[in-house]
Amino acid sequence: MKTKHGKAPCNGIFGMNQRMNGVLLAGWVLMVSGGAAWGVDPNFVFSKDYLLPLATPTSMVAADLDGDEFPEIVVGETGSSSSSIRVISNLTSLTGDVRPYPVGLGVVDVKAVDFDGDEFLDLVTANLTSNSVSVLRNEGNGIFSPAVNYAAGPLPTSVTAGDINGDDLVDLIVSHQTVDYITILYNQGDGTFGGAANFASGGAGDSVVAFELGGDADSYSELATVNRQAAA
């Protein structure tokens, strides 16, 4: 699904450099400039570090969260007794604006998707330890409401979004570490989720993606999973 504020243009900046790419390393988000992908010097130059307080950064996504057509970075991180996502604002100076939002314990994946149709990207995390997903709704300015947690089955490893039942609403799809199925949580039409259902997969899953096959006449999303162990 495309949204008005879903773009992440290449000239978005998280500091003073004109071309940026994010790298996650050992508890820090390292912002680096340049790269062969843009036809420039492939040697990266570190330009800004953001220290993350919790023990283990686990995932990251870049998306325009406040509608200014420049992408922010969202980092999932987890500690022994708490987890959060941290939104790093896209700034014109190196001021390091980092906003934390608590989520379910053991966050392992974070995605940015418009769940309520207001053309602003919301956030969702898959939480391994708490067996849940956390949904944070964008208030329209890149500030997020407190997370709403939904039971998502045992040991979620990843979460994605797609229209599973053809109602033009974005549903959630969750893969699992130890069971041979995926879990779908259906969008209720207002950005909340319910009616969870399980569907057999090829095995315990490390990752799941939703997409539409070329030439497919329907509006339903297809799914693909990466499975660490084949189903028995």
PDB file of C-alpha atoms in Angstrom:
ATOM      1  CA  MET A   1       0.000   0.000   0.000  1.00  0.00           C
ATOM      2  CA  LYS A   2       1.331   3.408  -0.939  1.00  0.00           C
ATOM      3  CA  THR A   3       0.680   6.386   1.305  1.00  0.00           C
ATOM      4  CA  LYS A   4       1.199  10.079   0.899  1.00  0.00           C
ATOM      5  CA  HIS A   5       3.905  10.086   3.526  1.00  0.00           C
ATOM      6  CA  GLY A   6       5.376   6.677   2.780  1.00  0.00           C
ATOM      7  CA  LYS A   7       8.414   7.814   0.794  1.00  0.00           C
ATOM      8  CA  ALA A   8      11.965   7.822   2.098  1.00  0.00           C
ATOM      9  CA  PRO A   9      13.817  10.099  -0.358  1.00  0.00           C
ATOM     10  CA  CYS A  10      17.562   9.713  -0.864  1.00  0.00           C
ATOM     11  CA  ASN A  11      18.241  13.313   0.126  1.00  0.00           C
ATOM     12  CA  GLY A  12      16.782  12.791   3.601  1.00  0.00           C
ATOM     13  CA  ILE A  13      19.347  13.648   6.269  1.00  0.00           C
ATOM     14  CA  PHE A  14      19.921  12.754   9.904  1.00  0.00           C
ATOM     15  CA  GLY A  15      22.618  15.395  10.259  1.00  0.00           C
ATOM     16  CA  MET A  16      24.518  17.540   7.774  1.00  0.00           C
ATOM     17  CA  ASN A  17      25.200  15.013   4.995  1.00  0.00           C
ATOM     18  CA  GLN A  18      23.152  14.903   1.796  1.00  0.00           C
ATOM     19  CA  ARG A  19      23.086  11.145   1.220  1.00  0.00           C
ATOM     20  CA  MET A  20      22.571   8.909   4.217  1.00  0.00           C
ATOM     21  CA  ASN A  21      22.426   5.232   5.070  1.00  0.00           C
ATOM     22  CA  GLY A  22      21.900   3.729   8.535  1.00  0.00           C
ATOM     23  CA  VAL A  23      24.041   1.009  10.110  1.00  0.00           C
ATOM     24  CA  LEU A  24      23.311  -0.665  13.426  1.00  0.00           C
ATOM     25  CA  LEU A  25      26.335  -1.754  15.445  1.00  0.00           C
ATOM     26  CA  ALA A  26      27.005  -2.782  19.048  1.00  0.00           C
ATOM     27  CA  GLY A  27      24.438  -0.599  20.769  1.00  0.00           C
ATOM     28  CA  TRP A  28      24.927   2.425  18.528  1.00  0.00           C
ATOM     29  CA  VAL A  29      23.179   3.735  15.443  1.00  0.00           C
ATOM     30  CA  LEU A  30      25.954   4.918  13.150  1.00  0.00           C
ATOM     31  CA  MET A  31      24.924   7.339  10.417  1.00  0.00           C
ATOM     32  CA  VAL A  32      27.157   7.063   7.381  1.00  0.00           C
ATOM     33  CA  SER A  33      27.299   9.113   4.196  1.00  0.00           C
ATOM     34  CA  GLY A  34      27.947   8.236   0.581  1.00  0.00           C
ATOM     35  CA  GLY A  35      28.234   4.801  -0.970  1.00  0.00           C
ATOM     36  CA  ALA A  36      28.538   3.163  -4.374  1.00  0.00           C
ATOM     37  CA  ALA A  37      24.755   2.949  -4.669  1.00  0.00           C
ATOM     38  CA  TRP A  38      24.696   6.687  -5.345  1.00  0.00           C
ATOM     39  CA  GLY A  39      27.605   6.678  -7.790  1.00  0.00           C
ATOM     40  CA  VAL A  40      29.998   8.355  -5.371  1.00  0.00           C
ATOM     41  CA  ASP A  41      33.024   7.345  -3.331  1.00  0.00           C
ATOM     42  CA  PRO A  42      32.112   3.931  -1.828  1.00  0.00           C
ATOM     43  CA  ASN A  43      34.152   4.668   1.305  1.00  0.00           C
ATOM     44  CA  PHE A  44      31.756   5.553   4.107  1.00  0.00           C
ATOM     45  CA  VAL A  45      32.366   8.471   6.451  1.00  0.00           C
ATOM     46  CA  PHE A  46      30.881   8.265   9.920  1.00  0.00           C
ATOM     47  CA  SER A  47      29.032  11.437  10.740  1.00  0.00           C
ATOM     48  CA  LYS A  48      26.894  10.923  13.855  1.00  0.00           C
ATOM     49  CA  ASP A  49      26.511   8.312  16.591  1.00  0.00           C
ATOM     50  CA  TYR A  50      23.411   7.805  18.722  1.00  0.00           C
ATOM     51  CA  LEU A  51      23.931   5.827  21.925  1.00  0.00           C
ATOM     52  CA  LEU A  52      21.056   3.507  22.811  1.00  0.00           C
ATOM     53  CA  PRO A  53      20.681   2.841  26.557  1.00  0.00           C
ATOM     54  CA  LEU A  54      19.323  -0.714  26.493  1.00  0.00           C
ATOM     55  CA  ALA A  55      21.535  -3.740  26.075  1.00  0.00           C
ATOM     56  CA  THR A  56      20.652  -5.053  22.624  1.00  0.00           C
ATOM     57  CA  PRO A  57      19.500  -3.179  19.506  1.00  0.00           C
ATOM     58  CA  THR A  58      17.638  -5.748  17.410  1.00  0.00           C
ATOM     59  CA  SER A  59      15.994  -4.122  14.386  1.00  0.00           C
ATOM     60  CA  MET A  60      15.663  -0.899  12.432  1.00  0.00           C
ATOM     61  CA  VAL A  61      13.441   0.748   9.827  1.00  0.00           C
ATOM     62  CA  ALA A  62      13.630   4.102   8.016  1.00  0.00           C
ATOM     63  CA  ALA A  63      10.404   5.915   7.103  1.00  0.00           C
ATOM     64  CA  ASP A  64       8.894   9.404   6.859  1.00  0.00           C
ATOM     65  CA  LEU A  65       6.894   9.591  10.086  1.00  0.00           C
ATOM     66  CA  ASP A  66       6.016  13.276  10.276  1.00  0.00           C
ATOM     67  CA  GLY A  67       5.043  14.065   6.680  1.00  0.00           C
ATOM     68  CA  ASP A  68       7.995  16.297   5.780  1.00  0.00           C
ATOM     69  CA  GLU A  69       9.194  13.870   3.050  1.00  0.00           C
ATOM     70  CA  PHE A  70      12.394  13.110   4.961  1.00  0.00           C
ATOM     71  CA  PRO A  71      12.823   9.730   6.676  1.00  0.00           C
ATOM     72  CA  GLU A  72      13.267   9.138  10.369  1.00  0.00           C
ATOM     73  CA  ILE A  73      14.965   6.053  11.778  1.00  0.00           C
ATOM     74  CA  VAL A  74      13.235   3.728  14.237  1.00  0.00           C
ATOM     75  CA  VAL A  75      15.367   1.309  16.263  1.00  0.00           C
ATOM     76  CA  GLY A  76      14.037  -1.620  18.288  1.00  0.00           C
ATOM     77  CA  GLU A  77      16.023  -2.453  21.399  1.00  0.00           C
ATOM     78  CA  THR A  78      15.590  -4.840  24.267  1.00  0.00           C
ATOM     79  CA  GLY A  79      17.053  -5.300  27.733  1.00  0.00           C
ATOM     80  CA  SER A  80      16.621  -7.877  30.482  1.00  0.00           C
ATOM     81  CA  SER A  81      13.394  -6.375  31.841  1.00  0.00           C
ATOM     82  CA  SER A  82      12.162  -3.857  29.265  1.00  0.00           C
ATOM     83  CA  SER A  83      12.019  -3.133  25.548  1.00  0.00           C
ATOM     84  CA  SER A  84      11.410  -0.007  23.523  1.00  0.00           C
ATOM     85  CA  ILE A  85      11.604   1.541  20.124  1.00  0.00           C
ATOM     86  CA  ARG A  86      13.475   4.798  19.680  1.00  0.00           C
ATOM     87  CA  VAL A  87      12.561   7.275  16.975  1.00  0.00           C
ATOM     88  CA  ILE A  88      15.524   9.289  15.727  1.00  0.00           C
ATOM     89  CA  SER A  89      14.253  12.484  14.122  1.00  0.00           C
ATOM     90  CA  ASN A  90      15.490  13.667  10.739  1.00  0.00           C
ATOM     91  CA  LEU A  91      17.107  16.956  11.673  1.00  0.00           C
ATOM     92  CA  THR A  92      18.985  19.798  10.011  1.00  0.00           C
ATOM     93  CA  SER A  93      21.615  19.811  12.744  1.00  0.00           C
ATOM     94  CA  LEU A  94      23.332  17.163  14.836  1.00  0.00           C
ATOM     95  CA  THR A  95      21.170  17.611  17.922  1.00  0.00           C
ATOM     96  CA  GLY A  96      20.383  13.916  18.425  1.00  0.00           C
ATOM     97  CA  ASP A  97      16.609  14.053  19.032  1.00  0.00           C
ATOM     98  CA  VAL A  98      15.777  10.483  20.134  1.00  0.00           C
ATOM     99  CA  ARG A  99      12.302   9.665  21.475  1.00  0.00           C
ATOM    100  CA  PRO A 100      11.693   6.349  23.338  1.00  0.00           C
ATOM    101  CA  TYR A 101       8.409   4.394  23.315  1.00  0.00           C
ATOM    102  CA  PRO A 102       7.984   1.276  25.494  1.00  0.00           C
ATOM    103  CA  VAL A 103       6.774  -1.879  23.696  1.00  0.00           C
ATOM    104  CA  GLY A 104       6.397  -5.565  24.527  1.00  0.00           C
ATOM    105  CA  LEU A 105       9.403  -7.403  25.898  1.00  0.00           C
ATOM    106  CA  GLY A 106      11.934  -8.875  23.496  1.00  0.00           C
ATOM    107  CA  VAL A 107      11.316  -6.740  20.404  1.00  0.00           C
ATOM    108  CA  VAL A 108      12.929  -8.430  17.377  1.00  0.00           C
ATOM    109  CA  ASP A 109      11.286  -6.637  14.436  1.00  0.00           C
ATOM    110  CA  VAL A 110       9.822  -3.201  13.703  1.00  0.00           C
ATOM    111  CA  LYS A 111       7.818  -2.012  10.686  1.00  0.00           C
ATOM    112  CA  ALA A 112       6.195   1.282   9.612  1.00  0.00           C
ATOM    113  CA  VAL A 113       2.731   0.964   8.023  1.00  0.00           C
ATOM    114  CA  ASP A 114      -0.418   3.131   7.799  1.00  0.00           C
ATOM    115  CA  PHE A 115      -2.972   1.021   9.691  1.00  0.00           C
ATOM    116  CA  ASP A 116      -5.799   3.540  10.079  1.00  0.00           C
ATOM    117  CA  GLY A 117      -5.849   5.206   6.640  1.00  0.00           C
ATOM    118  CA  ASP A 118      -4.883   8.701   7.779  1.00  0.00           C
ATOM    119  CA  GLU A 119      -1.841   8.725   5.421  1.00  0.00           C
ATOM    120  CA  PHE A 120       0.639   8.803   8.316  1.00  0.00           C
ATOM    121  CA  LEU A 121       2.788   5.780   9.042  1.00  0.00           C
ATOM    122  CA  ASP A 122       2.159   3.918  12.284  1.00  0.00           C
ATOM    123  CA  LEU A 123       4.594   1.475  13.912  1.00  0.00           C
ATOM    124  CA  VAL A 124       4.377  -2.190  14.851  1.00  0.00           C
ATOM    125  CA  THR A 125       6.869  -4.464  16.618  1.00  0.00           C
ATOM    126  CA  ALA A 126       7.128  -8.234  17.015  1.00  0.00           C
ATOM    127  CA  ASN A 127       8.031  -9.129  20.601  1.00  0.00           C
ATOM    128  CA  LEU A 128       9.667 -12.527  21.091  1.00  0.00           C
ATOM    129  CA  THR A 129       9.618 -12.738  24.888  1.00  0.00           C
ATOM    130  CA  SER A 130       6.116 -11.402  25.549  1.00  0.00           C
ATOM    131  CA  ASN A 131       4.505 -13.358  22.661  1.00  0.00           C
ATOM    132  CA  SER A 132       2.916 -10.203  21.319  1.00  0.00           C
ATOM    133  CA  VAL A 133       2.942  -7.437  18.776  1.00  0.00           C
ATOM    134  CA  SER A 134       2.859  -3.768  19.783  1.00  0.00           C
ATOM    135  CA  VAL A 135       1.029  -1.202  17.637  1.00  0.00           C
ATOM    136  CA  LEU A 136       1.777   2.517  18.028  1.00  0.00           C
ATOM    137  CA  ARG A 137      -0.498   4.929  16.163  1.00  0.00           C
ATOM    138  CA  ASN A 138       0.967   8.077  14.624  1.00  0.00           C
ATOM    139  CA  GLU A 139      -0.786  11.179  15.937  1.00  0.00           C
ATOM    140  CA  GLY A 140       0.015  12.963  12.657  1.00  0.00           C
ATOM    141  CA  ASN A 141       3.193  14.768  13.619  1.00  0.00           C
ATOM    142  CA  GLY A 142       5.620  11.919  14.119  1.00  0.00           C
ATOM    143  CA  ILE A 143       4.609  11.575  17.774  1.00  0.00           C
ATOM    144  CA  PHE A 144       3.101   8.211  18.695  1.00  0.00           C
ATOM    145  CA  SER A 145       0.363   7.117  21.083  1.00  0.00           C
ATOM    146  CA  PRO A 146       1.336   4.560  23.744  1.00  0.00           C
ATOM    147  CA  ALA A 147       1.717   1.030  22.405  1.00  0.00           C
ATOM    148  CA  VAL A 148      -1.291  -1.285  22.318  1.00  0.00           C
ATOM    149  CA  ASN A 149      -0.195  -4.911  22.742  1.00  0.00           C
ATOM    150  CA  TYR A 150      -1.913  -7.849  21.052  1.00  0.00           C
ATOM    151  CA  ALA A 151      -1.338 -11.531  21.754  1.00  0.00           C
ATOM    152  CA  ALA A 152       0.337 -12.947  18.649  1.00  0.00           C
ATOM    153  CA  GLY A 153       1.150 -16.595  19.365  1.00  0.00           C
ATOM    154  CA  PRO A 154       4.342 -18.194  20.685  1.00  0.00           C
ATOM    155  CA  LEU A 155       7.738 -16.565  20.145  1.00  0.00           C
ATOM    156  CA  PRO A 156       7.070 -14.098  17.291  1.00  0.00           C
ATOM    157  CA  THR A 157      10.115 -13.596  15.071  1.00  0.00           C
ATOM    158  CA  SER A 158       8.850 -11.052  12.544  1.00  0.00           C
ATOM    159  CA  VAL A 159       5.786  -9.044  11.555  1.00  0.00           C
ATOM    160  CA  THR A 160       4.581  -7.715   8.230  1.00  0.00           C
ATOM    161  CA  ALA A 161       1.402  -6.104   6.912  1.00  0.00           C
ATOM    162  CA  GLY A 162      -0.932  -6.722   3.982  1.00  0.00           C
ATOM    163  CA  ASP A 163      -4.590  -6.945   2.971  1.00  0.00           C
ATOM    164  CA  ILE A 164      -5.273 -10.617   3.607  1.00  0.00           C
ATOM    165  CA  ASN A 165      -9.070 -10.734   3.182  1.00  0.00           C
ATOM    166  CA  GLY A 166      -9.614  -8.127   0.452  1.00  0.00           C
ATOM    167  CA  ASP A 167     -11.405  -5.521   2.592  1.00  0.00           C
ATOM    168  CA  ASP A 168      -8.864  -2.761   1.764  1.00  0.00           C
ATOM    169  CA  LEU A 169      -7.624  -2.788   5.359  1.00  0.00           C
ATOM    170  CA  VAL A 170      -4.053  -3.580   6.389  1.00  0.00           C
ATOM    171  CA  ASP A 171      -3.803  -6.715   8.519  1.00  0.00           C
ATOM    172  CA  LEU A 172      -0.847  -8.005  10.555  1.00  0.00           C
ATOM    173  CA  ILE A 173       0.971 -11.269   9.797  1.00  0.00           C
ATOM    174  CA  VAL A 174       3.349 -12.810  12.336  1.00  0.00           C
ATOM    175  CA  SER A 175       5.876 -15.631  11.985  1.00  0.00           C
ATOM    176  CA  HIS A 176       6.985 -17.824  14.900  1.00  0.00           C
ATOM    177  CA  GLN A 177      10.218 -19.397  16.082  1.00  0.00           C
ATOM    178  CA  THR A 178       8.967 -22.800  17.191  1.00  0.00           C
ATOM    179  CA  VAL A 179       5.594 -23.556  15.566  1.00  0.00           C
ATOM    180  CA  ASP A 180       4.653 -24.440  11.990  1.00  0.00           C
ATOM    181  CA  TYR A 181       2.154 -21.665  11.342  1.00  0.00           C
ATOM    182  CA  ILE A 182       1.772 -17.942  10.877  1.00  0.00           C
ATOM    183  CA  THR A 183      -0.713 -15.821  12.811  1.00  0.00           C
ATOM    184  CA  ILE A 184      -2.919 -13.181  11.186  1.00  0.00           C
ATOM    185  CA  LEU A 185      -4.509 -10.380  13.197  1.00  0.00           C
ATOM    186  CA  TYR A 186      -7.278  -8.718  11.229  1.00  0.00           C
ATOM    187  CA  ASN A 187      -7.684  -4.933  11.060  1.00  0.00           C
ATOM    188  CA  GLN A 188     -11.037  -3.941  12.549  1.00  0.00           C
ATOM    189  CA  GLY A 189     -11.279  -0.787  10.401  1.00  0.00           C
ATOM    190  CA  ASP A 190     -10.035   1.726  12.926  1.00  0.00           C
ATOM    191  CA  GLY A 191      -6.405   0.666  13.264  1.00  0.00           C
ATOM    192  CA  THR A 192      -7.136  -1.861  16.018  1.00  0.00           C
ATOM    193  CA  PHE A 193      -6.754  -5.614  15.543  1.00  0.00           C
ATOM    194  CA  GLY A 194      -8.633  -8.763  16.487  1.00  0.00           C
ATOM    195  CA  GLY A 195      -9.937 -12.072  15.186  1.00  0.00           C
ATOM    196  CA  ALA A 196      -6.541 -13.790  15.220  1.00  0.00           C
ATOM    197  CA  ALA A 197      -6.263 -16.871  13.005  1.00  0.00           C
ATOM    198  CA  ASN A 198      -3.444 -19.348  12.396  1.00  0.00           C
ATOM    199  CA  PHE A 199      -2.444 -20.789   9.017  1.00  0.00           C
ATOM    200  CA  ALA A 200      -0.015 -23.640   8.426  1.00  0.00           C
ATOM    201  CA  SER A 201       3.378 -22.698   6.963  1.00  0.00           C
ATOM    202  CA  GLY A 202       6.367 -24.683   5.737  1.00  0.00           C
ATOM    203  CA  GLY A 203       7.920 -24.773   9.184  1.00  0.00           C
ATOM    204  CA  ALA A 204       8.966 -22.607  12.108  1.00  0.00           C
ATOM    205  CA  GLY A 205       9.555 -19.191  10.591  1.00  0.00           C
ATOM    206  CA  ASP A 206      12.323 -16.625  10.867  1.00  0.00           C
ATOM    207  CA  SER A 207      10.645 -14.058   8.626  1.00  0.00           C
ATOM    208  CA  VAL A 208       7.435 -13.345   6.723  1.00  0.00           C
ATOM    209  CA  VAL A 209       6.683 -10.865   3.921  1.00  0.00           C
ATOM    210  CA  ALA A 210       3.444  -9.807   2.212  1.00  0.00           C
ATOM    211  CA  PHE A 211       3.255  -8.830  -1.467  1.00  0.00           C
ATOM    212  CA  GLU A 212       1.024  -8.879  -4.544  1.00  0.00           C
ATOM    213  CA  LEU A 213       1.918 -11.110  -7.457  1.00  0.00           C
ATOM    214  CA  GLY A 214       2.240  -9.390 -10.818  1.00  0.00           C
ATOM    215  CA  GLY A 215      -0.821  -9.940 -12.982  1.00  0.00           C
ATOM    216  CA  ASP A 216      -2.889 -11.096 -10.019  1.00  0.00           C
ATOM    217  CA  ALA A 217      -6.389  -9.706 -10.566  1.00  0.00           C
ATOM    218  CA  ASP A 218      -7.489  -9.816  -6.936  1.00  0.00           C
ATOM    219  CA  SER A 219      -6.675  -7.384  -4.136  1.00  0.00           C
ATOM    220  CA  TYR A 220      -5.429 -10.008  -1.705  1.00  0.00           C
ATOM    221  CA  SER A 221      -1.849 -10.064  -0.439  1.00  0.00           C
ATOM    222  CA  GLU A 222       0.262 -13.177  -0.921  1.00  0.00           C
ATOM    223  CA  LEU A 223       2.678 -14.310   1.789  1.00  0.00           C
ATOM    224  CA  ALA A 224       6.128 -15.893   1.848  1.00  0.00           C
ATOM    225  CA  THR A 225       8.017 -17.228   4.855  1.00  0.00           C
ATOM    226  CA  VAL A 226      11.611 -18.176   5.569  1.00  0.00           C
ATOM    227  CA  ASN A 227      11.582 -21.337   7.687  1.00  0.00           C
ATOM    228  CA  ARG A 228      14.423 -22.445   9.932  1.00  0.00           C
ATOM    229  CA  GLN A 229      12.986 -25.957  10.260  1.00  0.00           C
ATOM    230  CA  ALA A 230      10.656 -27.844   7.916  1.00  0.00           C
ATOM    231  CA  ALA A 231       7.247 -28.780   9.232  1.00  0.00           C
ATOM    232  CA  ALA A 232       7.005 -32.286  10.574  1.00  0.00           C
TER     233      ALA A 232
END
